[in-house]
Short mmCIF file of C-alpha atoms in Angstrom, two decimals:
data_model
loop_
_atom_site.label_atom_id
_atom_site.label_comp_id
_atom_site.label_asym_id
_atom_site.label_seq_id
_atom_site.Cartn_x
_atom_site.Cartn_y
_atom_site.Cartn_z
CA UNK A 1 -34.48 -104.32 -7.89
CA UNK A 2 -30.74 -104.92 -8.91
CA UNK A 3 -28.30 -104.46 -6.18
CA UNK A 4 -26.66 -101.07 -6.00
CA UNK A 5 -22.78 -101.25 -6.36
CA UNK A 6 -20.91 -99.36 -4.18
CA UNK A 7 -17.04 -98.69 -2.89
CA UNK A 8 -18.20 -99.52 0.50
CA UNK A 9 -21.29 -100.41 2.12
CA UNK A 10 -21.69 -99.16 6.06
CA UNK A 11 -24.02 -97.91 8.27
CA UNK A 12 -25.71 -94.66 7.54
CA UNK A 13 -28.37 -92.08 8.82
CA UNK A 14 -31.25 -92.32 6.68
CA UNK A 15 -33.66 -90.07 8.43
CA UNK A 16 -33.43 -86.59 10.35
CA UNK A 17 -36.51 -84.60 11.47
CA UNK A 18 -35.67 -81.26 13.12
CA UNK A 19 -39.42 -79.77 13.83
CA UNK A 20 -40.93 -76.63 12.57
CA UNK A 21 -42.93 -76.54 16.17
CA UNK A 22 -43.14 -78.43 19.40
CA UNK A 23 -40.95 -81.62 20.18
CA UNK A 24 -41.34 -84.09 16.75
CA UNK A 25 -37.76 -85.00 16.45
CA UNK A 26 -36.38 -87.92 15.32
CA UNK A 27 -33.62 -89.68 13.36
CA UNK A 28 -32.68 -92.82 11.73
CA UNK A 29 -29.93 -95.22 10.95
CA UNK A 30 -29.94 -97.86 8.23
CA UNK A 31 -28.19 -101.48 8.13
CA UNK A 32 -27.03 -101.91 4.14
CA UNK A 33 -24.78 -104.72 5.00
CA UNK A 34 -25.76 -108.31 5.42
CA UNK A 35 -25.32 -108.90 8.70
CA UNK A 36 -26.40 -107.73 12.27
CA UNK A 37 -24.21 -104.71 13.55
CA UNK A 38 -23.91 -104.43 17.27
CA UNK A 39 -24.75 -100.80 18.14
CA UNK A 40 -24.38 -101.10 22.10
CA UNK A 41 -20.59 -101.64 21.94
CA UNK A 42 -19.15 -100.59 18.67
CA UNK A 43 -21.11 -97.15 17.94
CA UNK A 44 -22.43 -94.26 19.41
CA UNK A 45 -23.47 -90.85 18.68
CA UNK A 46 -21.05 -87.55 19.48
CA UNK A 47 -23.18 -84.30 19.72
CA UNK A 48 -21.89 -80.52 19.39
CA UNK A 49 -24.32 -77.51 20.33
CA UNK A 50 -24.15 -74.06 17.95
CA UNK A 51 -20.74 -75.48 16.60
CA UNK A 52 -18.08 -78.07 18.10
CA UNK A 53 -15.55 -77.05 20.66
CA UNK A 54 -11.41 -76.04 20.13
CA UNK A 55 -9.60 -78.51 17.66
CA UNK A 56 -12.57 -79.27 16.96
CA UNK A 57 -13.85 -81.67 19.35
CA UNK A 58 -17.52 -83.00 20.10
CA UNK A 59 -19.00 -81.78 23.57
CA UNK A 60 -21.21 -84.75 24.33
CA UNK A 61 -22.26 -87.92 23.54
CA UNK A 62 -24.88 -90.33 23.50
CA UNK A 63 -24.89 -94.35 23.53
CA UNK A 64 -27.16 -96.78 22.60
CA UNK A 65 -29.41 -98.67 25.06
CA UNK A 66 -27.67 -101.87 25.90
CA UNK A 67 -27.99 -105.05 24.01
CA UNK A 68 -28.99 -102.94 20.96
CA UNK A 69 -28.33 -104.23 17.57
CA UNK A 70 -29.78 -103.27 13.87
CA UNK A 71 -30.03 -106.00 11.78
CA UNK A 72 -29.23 -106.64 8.10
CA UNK A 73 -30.96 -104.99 6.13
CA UNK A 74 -32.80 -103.03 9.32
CA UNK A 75 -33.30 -99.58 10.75
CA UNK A 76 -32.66 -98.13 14.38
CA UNK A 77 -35.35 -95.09 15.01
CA UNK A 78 -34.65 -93.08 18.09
CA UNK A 79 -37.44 -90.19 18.52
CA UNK A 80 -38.08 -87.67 21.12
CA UNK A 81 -40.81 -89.25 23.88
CA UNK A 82 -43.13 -86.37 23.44
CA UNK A 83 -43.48 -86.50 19.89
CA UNK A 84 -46.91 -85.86 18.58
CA UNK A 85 -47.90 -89.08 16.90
CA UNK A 86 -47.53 -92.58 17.55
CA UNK A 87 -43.93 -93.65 18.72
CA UNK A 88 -44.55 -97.37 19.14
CA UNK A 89 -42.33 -97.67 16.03
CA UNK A 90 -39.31 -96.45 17.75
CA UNK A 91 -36.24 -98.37 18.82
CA UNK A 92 -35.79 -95.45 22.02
CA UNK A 93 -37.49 -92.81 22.68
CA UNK A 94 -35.82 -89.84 24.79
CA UNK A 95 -36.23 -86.26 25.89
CA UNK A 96 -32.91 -85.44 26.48
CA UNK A 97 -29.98 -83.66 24.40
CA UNK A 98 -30.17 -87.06 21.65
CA UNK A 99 -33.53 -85.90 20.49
CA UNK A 100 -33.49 -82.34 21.66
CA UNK A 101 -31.71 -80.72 18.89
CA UNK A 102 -31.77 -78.17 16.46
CA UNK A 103 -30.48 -77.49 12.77
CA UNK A 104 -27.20 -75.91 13.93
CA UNK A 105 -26.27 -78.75 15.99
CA UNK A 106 -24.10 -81.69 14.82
CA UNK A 107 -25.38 -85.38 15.13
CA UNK A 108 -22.93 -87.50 13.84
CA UNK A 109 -22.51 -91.44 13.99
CA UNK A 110 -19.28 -92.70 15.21
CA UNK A 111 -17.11 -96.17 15.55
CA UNK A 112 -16.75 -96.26 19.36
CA UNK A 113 -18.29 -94.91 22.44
CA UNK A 114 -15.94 -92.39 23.58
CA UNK A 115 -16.99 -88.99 22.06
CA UNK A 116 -14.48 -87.66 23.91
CA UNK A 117 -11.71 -89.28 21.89
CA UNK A 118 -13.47 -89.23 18.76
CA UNK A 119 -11.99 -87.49 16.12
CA UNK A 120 -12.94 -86.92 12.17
CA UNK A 121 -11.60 -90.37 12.09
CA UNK A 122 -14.21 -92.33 13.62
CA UNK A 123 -16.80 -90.52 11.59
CA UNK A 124 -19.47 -93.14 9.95
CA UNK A 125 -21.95 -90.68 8.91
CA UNK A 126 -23.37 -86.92 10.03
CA UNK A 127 -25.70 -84.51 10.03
CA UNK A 128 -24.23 -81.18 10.16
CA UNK A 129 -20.10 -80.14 10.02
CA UNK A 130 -17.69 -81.16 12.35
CA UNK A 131 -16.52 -77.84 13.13
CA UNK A 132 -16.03 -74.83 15.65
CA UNK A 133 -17.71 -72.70 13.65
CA UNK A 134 -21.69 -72.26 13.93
CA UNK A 135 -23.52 -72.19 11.12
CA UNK A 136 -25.67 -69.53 9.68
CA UNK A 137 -25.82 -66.00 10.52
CA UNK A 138 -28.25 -63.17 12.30
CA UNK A 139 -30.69 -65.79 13.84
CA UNK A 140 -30.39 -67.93 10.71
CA UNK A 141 -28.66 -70.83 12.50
CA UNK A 142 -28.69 -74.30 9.93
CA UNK A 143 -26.73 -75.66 7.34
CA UNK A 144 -27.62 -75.70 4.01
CA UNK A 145 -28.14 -78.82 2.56
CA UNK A 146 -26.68 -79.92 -0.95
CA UNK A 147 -25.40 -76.72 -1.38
CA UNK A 148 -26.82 -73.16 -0.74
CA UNK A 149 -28.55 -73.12 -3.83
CA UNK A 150 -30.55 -76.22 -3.16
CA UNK A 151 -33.29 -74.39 -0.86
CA UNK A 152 -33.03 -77.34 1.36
CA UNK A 153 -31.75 -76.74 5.03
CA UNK A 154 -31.07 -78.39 8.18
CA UNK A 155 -33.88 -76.24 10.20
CA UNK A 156 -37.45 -77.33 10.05
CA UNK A 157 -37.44 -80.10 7.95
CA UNK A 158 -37.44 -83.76 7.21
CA UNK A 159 -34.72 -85.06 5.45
CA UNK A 160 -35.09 -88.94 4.12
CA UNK A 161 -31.43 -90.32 2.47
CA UNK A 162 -31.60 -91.18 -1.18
CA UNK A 163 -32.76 -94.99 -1.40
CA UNK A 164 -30.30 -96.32 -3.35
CA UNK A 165 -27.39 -94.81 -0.40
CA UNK A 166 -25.05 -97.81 0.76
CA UNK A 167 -22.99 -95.57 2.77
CA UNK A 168 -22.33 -92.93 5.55
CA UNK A 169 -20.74 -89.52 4.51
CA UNK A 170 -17.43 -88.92 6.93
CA UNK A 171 -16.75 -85.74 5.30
CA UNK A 172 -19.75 -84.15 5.79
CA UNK A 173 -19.53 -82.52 2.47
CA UNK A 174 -23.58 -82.42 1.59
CA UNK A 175 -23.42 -79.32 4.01
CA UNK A 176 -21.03 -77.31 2.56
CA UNK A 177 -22.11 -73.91 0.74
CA UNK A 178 -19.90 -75.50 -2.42
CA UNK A 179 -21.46 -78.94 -2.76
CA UNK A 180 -21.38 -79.96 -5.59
CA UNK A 181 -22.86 -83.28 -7.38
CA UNK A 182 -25.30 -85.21 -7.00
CA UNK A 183 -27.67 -84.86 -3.89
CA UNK A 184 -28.13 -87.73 -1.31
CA UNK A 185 -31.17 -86.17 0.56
CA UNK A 186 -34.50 -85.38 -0.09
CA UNK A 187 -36.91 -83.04 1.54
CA UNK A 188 -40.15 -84.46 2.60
CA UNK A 189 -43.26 -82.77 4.51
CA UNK A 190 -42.49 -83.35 8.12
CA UNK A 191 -44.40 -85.93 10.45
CA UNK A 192 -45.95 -86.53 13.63
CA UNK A 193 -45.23 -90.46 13.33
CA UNK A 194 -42.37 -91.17 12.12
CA UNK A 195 -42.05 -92.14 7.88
CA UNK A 196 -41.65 -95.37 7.19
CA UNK A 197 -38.02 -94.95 5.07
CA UNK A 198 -37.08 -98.27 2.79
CA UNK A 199 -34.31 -98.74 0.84
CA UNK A 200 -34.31 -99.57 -2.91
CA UNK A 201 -32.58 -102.60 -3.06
CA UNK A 202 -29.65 -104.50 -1.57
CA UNK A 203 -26.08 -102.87 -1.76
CA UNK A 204 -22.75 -104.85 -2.93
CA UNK A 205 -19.22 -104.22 -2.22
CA UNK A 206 -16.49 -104.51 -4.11
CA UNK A 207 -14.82 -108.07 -3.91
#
């Protein structure tokens, strides 16, 4: 396919599974560029639980195992240990807060591996709002996704990036009730191994 062009080309989450039942979670991040990001020292991941704390700021964070890199063109796959299906695909596998999660809790991507210094600023890409308040209402706790009219959601669901993506959203704006435009997920039935997500093509910058 032709290349997609694109104001900037980055890292990006291209997968999230928050499970209907039991513990098959999982989530994704995709390599557009042409070369091999290190993970282990430049990025991380900066968590908040049923909203973010005062200013706001994240409440924990997670970093990737060392020596971990994505390369061009690659994914990174972290899933929860336990998950029902086969997990030999994964990059990590955990059972702790990075893969226990659920769809009123932010996961977003950051430059650096100090979530407790991170600010909107260092924002790559993320699933959820970066913001003290929770989401939801009266034991509906999730984002909508692509608007509220979309019927999508961040609770029990699989949620595979359009292919043709070449970038992270910093804003956050796909969960906003007012989203408008076009949408950058897809829902997908939900898996016990994880789906195999590919990207359309290759994405160019700008020169």
């Amino acid at each position: 396919p032709a290349p997609t062009s694109a104001p900037t080309v980055g890292l990006f989450f291209s997968q999230y599974q928050e499970a209907s039942s039991g513990t098959n979670r999982y989530w994704q991040i995709y390599n557009p560029t042409d070369a091999e990001i290190d993970l282990a020292n430049d990025y991380s991941i900066a968590m908040c639980t049923n909203g973010c704390g005062s200013g706001p700021t994240f409440e924990s964070g997670w970093t990737f195992a060392s020596g971990a890199t994505i390369a061009a063109g690659g994914t990174y796959l972290v899933c929860h240990s336990s998950m029902d299906g086969d997990t030999s695909s994964c990059d990590e596998t955990s059972s702790s807060t990075i893969t226990n999660f659920n769809g009123d809790d932010v996961r977003a991507l950051i430059s650096g591996t100090d979530y407790s210094t991170a600010t909107s600023a260092d924002i790559i890409d993320q699933i959820g709002l970066f913001s003290e308040d929770r989401p939801g209402s009266s034991g509906q706790w999730y984002w909508p996704v692509c608007g509220s009219d979309s019927g999508i959601t961040t609770r029990n669901i699989l949620l595979l990036r359009a292919t043709t993506t070449c970038s992270g959203e910093t804003d956050g704006a796909s969960f906003e009730d007012s989203f408008s435009g076009e949408c950058g997920w897809i829902e997908v039935d939900q898996y016990t191994t994880p789906y195999v997500w590919t990207a359309a093509g290759a994405c160019v910058a700008p020169a």
